[in-house]
mmCIF file of C-alpha atoms in Angstrom:
data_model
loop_
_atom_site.group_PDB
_atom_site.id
_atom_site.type_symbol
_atom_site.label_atom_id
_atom_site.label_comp_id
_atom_site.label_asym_id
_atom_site.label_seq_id
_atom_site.Cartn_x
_atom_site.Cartn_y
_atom_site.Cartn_z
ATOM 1 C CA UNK A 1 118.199 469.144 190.063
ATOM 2 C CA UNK A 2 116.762 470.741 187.255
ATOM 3 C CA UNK A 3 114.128 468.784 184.731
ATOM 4 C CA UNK A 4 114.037 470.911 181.739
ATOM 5 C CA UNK A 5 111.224 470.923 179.704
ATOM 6 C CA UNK A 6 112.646 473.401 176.375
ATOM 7 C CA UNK A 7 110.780 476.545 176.235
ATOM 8 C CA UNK A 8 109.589 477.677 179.226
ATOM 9 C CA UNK A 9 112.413 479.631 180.449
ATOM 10 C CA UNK A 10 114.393 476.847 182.181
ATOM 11 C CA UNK A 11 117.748 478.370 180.683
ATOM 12 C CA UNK A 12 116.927 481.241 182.370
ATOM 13 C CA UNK A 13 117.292 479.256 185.768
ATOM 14 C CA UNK A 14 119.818 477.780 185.170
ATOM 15 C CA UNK A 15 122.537 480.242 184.144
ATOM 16 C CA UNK A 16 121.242 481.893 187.695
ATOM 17 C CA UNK A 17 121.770 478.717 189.738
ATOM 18 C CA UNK A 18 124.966 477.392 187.829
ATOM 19 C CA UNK A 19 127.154 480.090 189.004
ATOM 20 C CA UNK A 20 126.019 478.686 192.879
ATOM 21 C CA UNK A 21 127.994 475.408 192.552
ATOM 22 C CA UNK A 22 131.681 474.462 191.742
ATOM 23 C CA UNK A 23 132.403 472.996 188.238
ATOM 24 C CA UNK A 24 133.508 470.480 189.428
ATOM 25 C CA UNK A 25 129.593 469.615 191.174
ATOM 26 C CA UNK A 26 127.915 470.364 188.318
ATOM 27 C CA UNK A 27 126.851 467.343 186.049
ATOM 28 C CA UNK A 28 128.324 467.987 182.614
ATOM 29 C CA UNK A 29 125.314 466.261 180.449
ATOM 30 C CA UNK A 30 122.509 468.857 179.738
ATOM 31 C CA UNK A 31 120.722 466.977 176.913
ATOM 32 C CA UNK A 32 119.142 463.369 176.957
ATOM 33 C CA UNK A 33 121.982 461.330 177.956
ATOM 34 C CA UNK A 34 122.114 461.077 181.646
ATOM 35 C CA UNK A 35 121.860 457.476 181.406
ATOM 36 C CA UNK A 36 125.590 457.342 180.237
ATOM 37 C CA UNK A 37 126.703 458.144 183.402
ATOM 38 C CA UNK A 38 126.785 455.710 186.054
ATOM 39 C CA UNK A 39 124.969 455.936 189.798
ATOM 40 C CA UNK A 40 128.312 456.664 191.585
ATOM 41 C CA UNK A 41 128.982 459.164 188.965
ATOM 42 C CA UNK A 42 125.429 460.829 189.171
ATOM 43 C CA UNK A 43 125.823 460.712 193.131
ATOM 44 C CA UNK A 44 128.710 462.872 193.327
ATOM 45 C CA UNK A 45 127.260 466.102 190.801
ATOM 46 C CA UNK A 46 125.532 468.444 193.297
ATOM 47 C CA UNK A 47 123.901 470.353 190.515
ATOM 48 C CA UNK A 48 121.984 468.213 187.657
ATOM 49 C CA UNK A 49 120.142 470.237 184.902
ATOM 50 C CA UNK A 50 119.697 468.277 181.594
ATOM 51 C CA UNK A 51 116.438 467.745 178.862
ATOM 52 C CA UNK A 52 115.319 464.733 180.408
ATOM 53 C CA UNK A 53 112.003 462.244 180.598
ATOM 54 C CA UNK A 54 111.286 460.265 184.118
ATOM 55 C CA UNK A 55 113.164 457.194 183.423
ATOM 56 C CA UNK A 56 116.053 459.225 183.382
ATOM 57 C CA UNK A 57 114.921 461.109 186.019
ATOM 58 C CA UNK A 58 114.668 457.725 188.760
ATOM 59 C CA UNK A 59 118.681 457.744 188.134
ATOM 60 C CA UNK A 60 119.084 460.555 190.043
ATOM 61 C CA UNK A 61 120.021 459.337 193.828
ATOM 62 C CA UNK A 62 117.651 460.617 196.473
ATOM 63 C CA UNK A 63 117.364 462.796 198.677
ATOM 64 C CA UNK A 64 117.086 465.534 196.249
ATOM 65 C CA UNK A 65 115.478 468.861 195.290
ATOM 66 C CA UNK A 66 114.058 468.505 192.170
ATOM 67 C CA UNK A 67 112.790 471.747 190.123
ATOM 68 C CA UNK A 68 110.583 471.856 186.838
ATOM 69 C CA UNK A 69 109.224 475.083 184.694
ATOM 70 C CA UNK A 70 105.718 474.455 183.247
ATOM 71 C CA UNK A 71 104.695 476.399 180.381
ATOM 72 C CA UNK A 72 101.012 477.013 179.294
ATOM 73 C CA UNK A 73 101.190 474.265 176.742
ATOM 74 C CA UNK A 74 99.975 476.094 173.007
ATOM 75 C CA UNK A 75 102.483 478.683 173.948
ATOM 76 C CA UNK A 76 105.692 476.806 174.791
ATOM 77 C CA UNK A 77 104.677 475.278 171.410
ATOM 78 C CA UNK A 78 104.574 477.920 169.919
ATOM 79 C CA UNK A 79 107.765 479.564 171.451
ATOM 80 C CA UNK A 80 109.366 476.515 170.442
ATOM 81 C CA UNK A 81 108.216 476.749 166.671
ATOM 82 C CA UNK A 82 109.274 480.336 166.453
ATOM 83 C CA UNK A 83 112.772 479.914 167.894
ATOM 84 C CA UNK A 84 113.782 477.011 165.649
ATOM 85 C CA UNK A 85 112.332 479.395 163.115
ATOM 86 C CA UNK A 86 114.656 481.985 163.868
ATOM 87 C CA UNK A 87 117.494 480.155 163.006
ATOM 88 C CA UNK A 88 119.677 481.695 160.361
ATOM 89 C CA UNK A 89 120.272 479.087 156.815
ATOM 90 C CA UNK A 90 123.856 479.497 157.659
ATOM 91 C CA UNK A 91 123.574 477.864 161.434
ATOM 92 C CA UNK A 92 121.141 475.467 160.057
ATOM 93 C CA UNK A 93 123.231 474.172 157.603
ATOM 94 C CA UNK A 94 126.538 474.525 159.527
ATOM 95 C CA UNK A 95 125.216 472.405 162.771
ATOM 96 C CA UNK A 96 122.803 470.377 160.605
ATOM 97 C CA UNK A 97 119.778 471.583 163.013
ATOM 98 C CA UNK A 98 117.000 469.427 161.702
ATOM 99 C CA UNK A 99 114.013 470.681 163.742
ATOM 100 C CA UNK A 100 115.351 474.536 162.613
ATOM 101 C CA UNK A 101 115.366 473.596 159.197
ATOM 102 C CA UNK A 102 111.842 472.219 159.262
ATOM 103 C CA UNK A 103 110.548 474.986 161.055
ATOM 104 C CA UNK A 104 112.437 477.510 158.220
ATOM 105 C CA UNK A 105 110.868 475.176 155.549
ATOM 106 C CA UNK A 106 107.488 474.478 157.094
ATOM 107 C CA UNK A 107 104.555 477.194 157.654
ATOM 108 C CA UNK A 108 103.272 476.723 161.292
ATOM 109 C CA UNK A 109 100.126 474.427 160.189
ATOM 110 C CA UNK A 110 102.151 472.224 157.930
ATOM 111 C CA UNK A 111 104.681 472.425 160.991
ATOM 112 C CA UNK A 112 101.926 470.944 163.442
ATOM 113 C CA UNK A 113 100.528 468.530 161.148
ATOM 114 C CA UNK A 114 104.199 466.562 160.092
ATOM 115 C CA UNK A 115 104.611 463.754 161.208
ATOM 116 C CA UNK A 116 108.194 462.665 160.393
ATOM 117 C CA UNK A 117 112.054 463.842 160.621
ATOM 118 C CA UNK A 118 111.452 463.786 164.536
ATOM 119 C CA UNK A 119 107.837 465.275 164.608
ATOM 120 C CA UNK A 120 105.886 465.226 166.665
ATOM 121 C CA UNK A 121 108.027 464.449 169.655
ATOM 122 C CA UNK A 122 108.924 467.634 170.422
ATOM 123 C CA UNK A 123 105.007 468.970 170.047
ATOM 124 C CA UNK A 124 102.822 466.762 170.552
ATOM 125 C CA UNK A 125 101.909 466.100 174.489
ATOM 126 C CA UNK A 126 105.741 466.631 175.031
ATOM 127 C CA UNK A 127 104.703 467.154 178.804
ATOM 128 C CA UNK A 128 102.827 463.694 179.324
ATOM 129 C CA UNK A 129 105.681 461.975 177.098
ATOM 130 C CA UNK A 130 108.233 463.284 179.209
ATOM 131 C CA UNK A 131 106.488 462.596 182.687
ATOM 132 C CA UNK A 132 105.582 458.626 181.291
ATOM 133 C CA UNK A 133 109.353 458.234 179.956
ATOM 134 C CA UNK A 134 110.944 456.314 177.476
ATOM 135 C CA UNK A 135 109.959 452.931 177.927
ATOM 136 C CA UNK A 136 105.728 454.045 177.167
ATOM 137 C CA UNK A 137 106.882 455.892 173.404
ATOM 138 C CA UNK A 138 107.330 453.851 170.271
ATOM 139 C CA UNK A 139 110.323 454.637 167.790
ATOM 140 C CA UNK A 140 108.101 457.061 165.807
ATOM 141 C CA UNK A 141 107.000 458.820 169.150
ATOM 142 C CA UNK A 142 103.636 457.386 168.992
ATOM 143 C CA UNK A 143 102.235 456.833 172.400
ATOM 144 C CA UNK A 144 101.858 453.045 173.604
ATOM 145 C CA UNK A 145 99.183 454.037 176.174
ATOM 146 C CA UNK A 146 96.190 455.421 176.049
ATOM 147 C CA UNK A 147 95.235 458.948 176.374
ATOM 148 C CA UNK A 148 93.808 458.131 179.870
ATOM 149 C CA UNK A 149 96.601 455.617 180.880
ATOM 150 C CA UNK A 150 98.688 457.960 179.860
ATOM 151 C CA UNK A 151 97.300 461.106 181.513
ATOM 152 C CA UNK A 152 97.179 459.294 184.858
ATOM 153 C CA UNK A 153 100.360 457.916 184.522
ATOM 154 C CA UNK A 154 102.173 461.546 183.886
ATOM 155 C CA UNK A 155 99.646 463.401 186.621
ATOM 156 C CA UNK A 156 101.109 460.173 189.504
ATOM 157 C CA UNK A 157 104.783 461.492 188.831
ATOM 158 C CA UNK A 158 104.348 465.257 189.305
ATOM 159 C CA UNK A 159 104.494 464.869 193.560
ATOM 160 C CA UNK A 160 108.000 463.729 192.825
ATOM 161 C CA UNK A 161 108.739 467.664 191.967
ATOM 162 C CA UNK A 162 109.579 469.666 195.394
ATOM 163 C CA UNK A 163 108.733 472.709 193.112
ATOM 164 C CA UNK A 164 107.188 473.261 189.858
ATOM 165 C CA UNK A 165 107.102 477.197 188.297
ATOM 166 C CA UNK A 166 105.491 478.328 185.657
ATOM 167 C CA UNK A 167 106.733 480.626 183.262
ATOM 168 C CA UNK A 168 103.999 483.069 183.667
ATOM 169 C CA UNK A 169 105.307 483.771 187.148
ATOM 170 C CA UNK A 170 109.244 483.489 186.746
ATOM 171 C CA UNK A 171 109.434 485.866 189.867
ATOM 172 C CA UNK A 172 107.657 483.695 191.983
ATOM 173 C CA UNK A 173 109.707 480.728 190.991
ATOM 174 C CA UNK A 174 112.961 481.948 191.733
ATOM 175 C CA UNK A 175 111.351 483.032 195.078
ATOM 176 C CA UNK A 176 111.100 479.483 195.651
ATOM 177 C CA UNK A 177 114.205 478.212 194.273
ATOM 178 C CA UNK A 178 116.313 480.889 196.088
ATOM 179 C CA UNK A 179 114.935 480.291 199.392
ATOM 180 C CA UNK A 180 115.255 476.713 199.674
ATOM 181 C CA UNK A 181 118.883 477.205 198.736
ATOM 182 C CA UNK A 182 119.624 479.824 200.735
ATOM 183 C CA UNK A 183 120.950 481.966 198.177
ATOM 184 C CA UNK A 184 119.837 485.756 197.115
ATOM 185 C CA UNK A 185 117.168 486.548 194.926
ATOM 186 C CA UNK A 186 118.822 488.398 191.684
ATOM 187 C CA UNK A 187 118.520 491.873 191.495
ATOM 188 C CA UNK A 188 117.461 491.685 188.244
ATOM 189 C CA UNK A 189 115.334 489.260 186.682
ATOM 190 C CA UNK A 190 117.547 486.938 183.881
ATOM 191 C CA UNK A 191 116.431 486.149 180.794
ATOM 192 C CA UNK A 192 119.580 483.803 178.899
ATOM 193 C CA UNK A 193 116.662 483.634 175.847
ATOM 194 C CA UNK A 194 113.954 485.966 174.663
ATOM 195 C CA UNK A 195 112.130 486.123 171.607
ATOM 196 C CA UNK A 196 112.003 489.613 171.876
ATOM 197 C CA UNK A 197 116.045 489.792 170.850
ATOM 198 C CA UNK A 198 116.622 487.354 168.679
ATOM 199 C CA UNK A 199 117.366 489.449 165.609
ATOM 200 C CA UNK A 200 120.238 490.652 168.411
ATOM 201 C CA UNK A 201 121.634 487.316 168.858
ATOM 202 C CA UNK A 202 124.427 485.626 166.684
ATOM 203 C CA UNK A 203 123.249 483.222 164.138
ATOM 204 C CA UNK A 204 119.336 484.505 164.930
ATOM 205 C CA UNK A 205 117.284 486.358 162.858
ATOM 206 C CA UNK A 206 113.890 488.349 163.551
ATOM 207 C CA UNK A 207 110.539 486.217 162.681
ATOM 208 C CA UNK A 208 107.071 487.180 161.466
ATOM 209 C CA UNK A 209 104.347 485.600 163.452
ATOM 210 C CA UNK A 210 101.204 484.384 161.737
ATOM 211 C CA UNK A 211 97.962 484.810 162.943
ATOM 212 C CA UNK A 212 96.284 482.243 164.463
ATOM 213 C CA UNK A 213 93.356 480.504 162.247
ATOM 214 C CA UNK A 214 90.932 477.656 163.488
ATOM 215 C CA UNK A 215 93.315 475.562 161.902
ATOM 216 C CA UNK A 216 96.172 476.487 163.289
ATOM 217 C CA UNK A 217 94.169 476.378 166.901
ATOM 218 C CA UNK A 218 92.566 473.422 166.312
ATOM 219 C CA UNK A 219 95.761 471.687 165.798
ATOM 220 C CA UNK A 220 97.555 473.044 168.521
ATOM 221 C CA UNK A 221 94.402 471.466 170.705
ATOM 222 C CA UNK A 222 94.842 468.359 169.464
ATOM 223 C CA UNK A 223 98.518 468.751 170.286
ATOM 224 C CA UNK A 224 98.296 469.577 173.859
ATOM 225 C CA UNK A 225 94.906 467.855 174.855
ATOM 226 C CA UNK A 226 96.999 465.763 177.697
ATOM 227 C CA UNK A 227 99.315 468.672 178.023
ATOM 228 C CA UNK A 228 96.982 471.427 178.810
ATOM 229 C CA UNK A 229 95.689 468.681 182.094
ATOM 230 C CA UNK A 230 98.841 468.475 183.145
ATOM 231 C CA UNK A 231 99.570 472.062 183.210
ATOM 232 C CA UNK A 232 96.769 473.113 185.111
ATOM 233 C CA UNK A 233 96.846 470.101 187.621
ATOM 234 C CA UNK A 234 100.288 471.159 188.192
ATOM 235 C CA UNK A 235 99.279 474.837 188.879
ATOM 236 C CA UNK A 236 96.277 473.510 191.079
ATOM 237 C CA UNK A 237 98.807 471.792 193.294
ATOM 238 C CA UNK A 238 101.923 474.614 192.769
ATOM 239 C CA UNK A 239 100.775 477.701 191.642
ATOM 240 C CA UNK A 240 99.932 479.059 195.284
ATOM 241 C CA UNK A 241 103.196 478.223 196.838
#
C-alpha cells in the first residue's frame, strides 16, 4: 500500500505500480475516504494508494507492505504552492478548486501566512499531522498536542513503513519497491507530474517563481519546524537502504 503524502512524486509511483495489479485488486478510493469502506472490503484490494493520515492507515489489514515518498519539507511546499498556482481560471472555476484559487489569488507570503479556507492544513507540518492522524487536529487544523508530543508521536509511527523514498532519490526508491515485488525496474524513469511541463498540460499554465526573501524563508521555517525532523529522521533510518 501506498501512503501518499501530495507532492513528492507519489503519482509517479503509482501509475508504475497500478498497471501490476488487476482492477479488480486495486482499491478504488485515492483521496481521504478510506474509512468508507469496510475491513472485509479493505481486505480483499491487493493494491491501496490513497491521501491518507494514520488513523486511516490502522484500517488497512496486516500483513502488508506499506510504501511512503518523503519530500524535503520547504520544497514539497513549495511544489505544492506552485502547482495549485498553475491552475488555469477556467479549471478553477469549473471544478471549484479552492486551494488553486487561493494560490492564483494569493502571493506566496500571503499564501503561507492564511490561515483560513483550509489553510494551513495542507502546509503547515502536513507530515507530523498526517503521521499523528485525525483524532490529534482540531476543526481549524490547529494541532491539539504539543510540538514535542506531537513530534514524538509522528517519529513512533514511521517503523510501521517497510520503505520510505525520498524524492531526491526516485531511482533508488523504485529499486526498492520493484524488488520486493518482484517486478522490473522501468526502463525509463516516470514522471505522471512535473513542474517543468505544466504549460504542456491541459487546463495548466506556466508560473513565475518568486525569489525567496527572509520572509518568505522564515515562514516556510515556521511551517515545517516538525516537518523538517521528521524528514531527516526518516532519511537517518531509510535513506541507506
Amino acid at each position: 500500500m501506498l501512503f501518499h503524502f501530495p507532492k513528492t512524486g507519489g503519482t509517479s509511483l503509482h501509475e508504475f505500480l497500478a498497471p501490476h495489479f488487476p482492477r479488480e485488486a486495486i482499491c478504488p478510493e485515492r483521496l481521504r475516504d478510506l474509512d468508507r469502506l469496510g475491513a472485509e472490503q479493505l481486505a480483499g484490494y491487493r493494491y491501496v494508494s490513497a491521501h491518507m493520515d494514520y488513523d486511516r492507515f490502522r484500517l488497512l489489514p496486516e500483513p502488508r507492505y506499506a510504501i511512503t515518498v518523503l519530500r524535503e519539507p520547504k520544497a514539497r511546499i513549495l511544489s505544492l504552492y506552485y502547482f495549485w498556482r498553475a491552475h488555469s481560471r477556467q479549471v478553477i472555476e469549473e471544478r471549484g478548486l479552492h486551494g488553486p484559487r487561493l494560490a492564483r489569488e494569493l502571493g506566496l507570503l500571503e499564501f503561507l501566512r492564511h490561515r483560513s479556507d483550509g489553510l494551513p492544513s495542507d502546509t503547515d507540518n502536513y507530515y507530523a499531522r498526517s503521521l499523528l492522524g485525525r483524532h490529534w487536529v482540531g476543526p481549524r487544523g490547529e494541532m491539539r498536542l504539543s510540538d514535542e508530543a506531537a513530534l514524538q508521536a509522528a517519529l513512533s509511527h514511521l517503523p510501521e513503513f517497510d520503505t520510505i523514498g525520498f524524492t531526491e532519490d526516485m531511482p533508488g526508491l523504485f529499486r526498492q519497491v520493484t524488488a520486493r515485488l518482484g517486478i522490473a525496474m522501468p526502463k525509463e524513469m516516470p514522471w505522471a507530474r512535473s513542474s517543468r511541463s505544466y504549460d504542456a498540460q491541459p487546463n495548466m499554465e506556466e508560473v513565475t517563481r518568486e525569489e525567496i526573501t527572509p520572509e518568505i524563508d522564515a515562514e516556510l521555517d515556521r511551517l515545517t519546524r516538525l516537518d523538517r525532523v521528521i524528514y531527516e529522521e526518516a532519511r537517518r533510518r531509510f535513506g541507506s537502504r
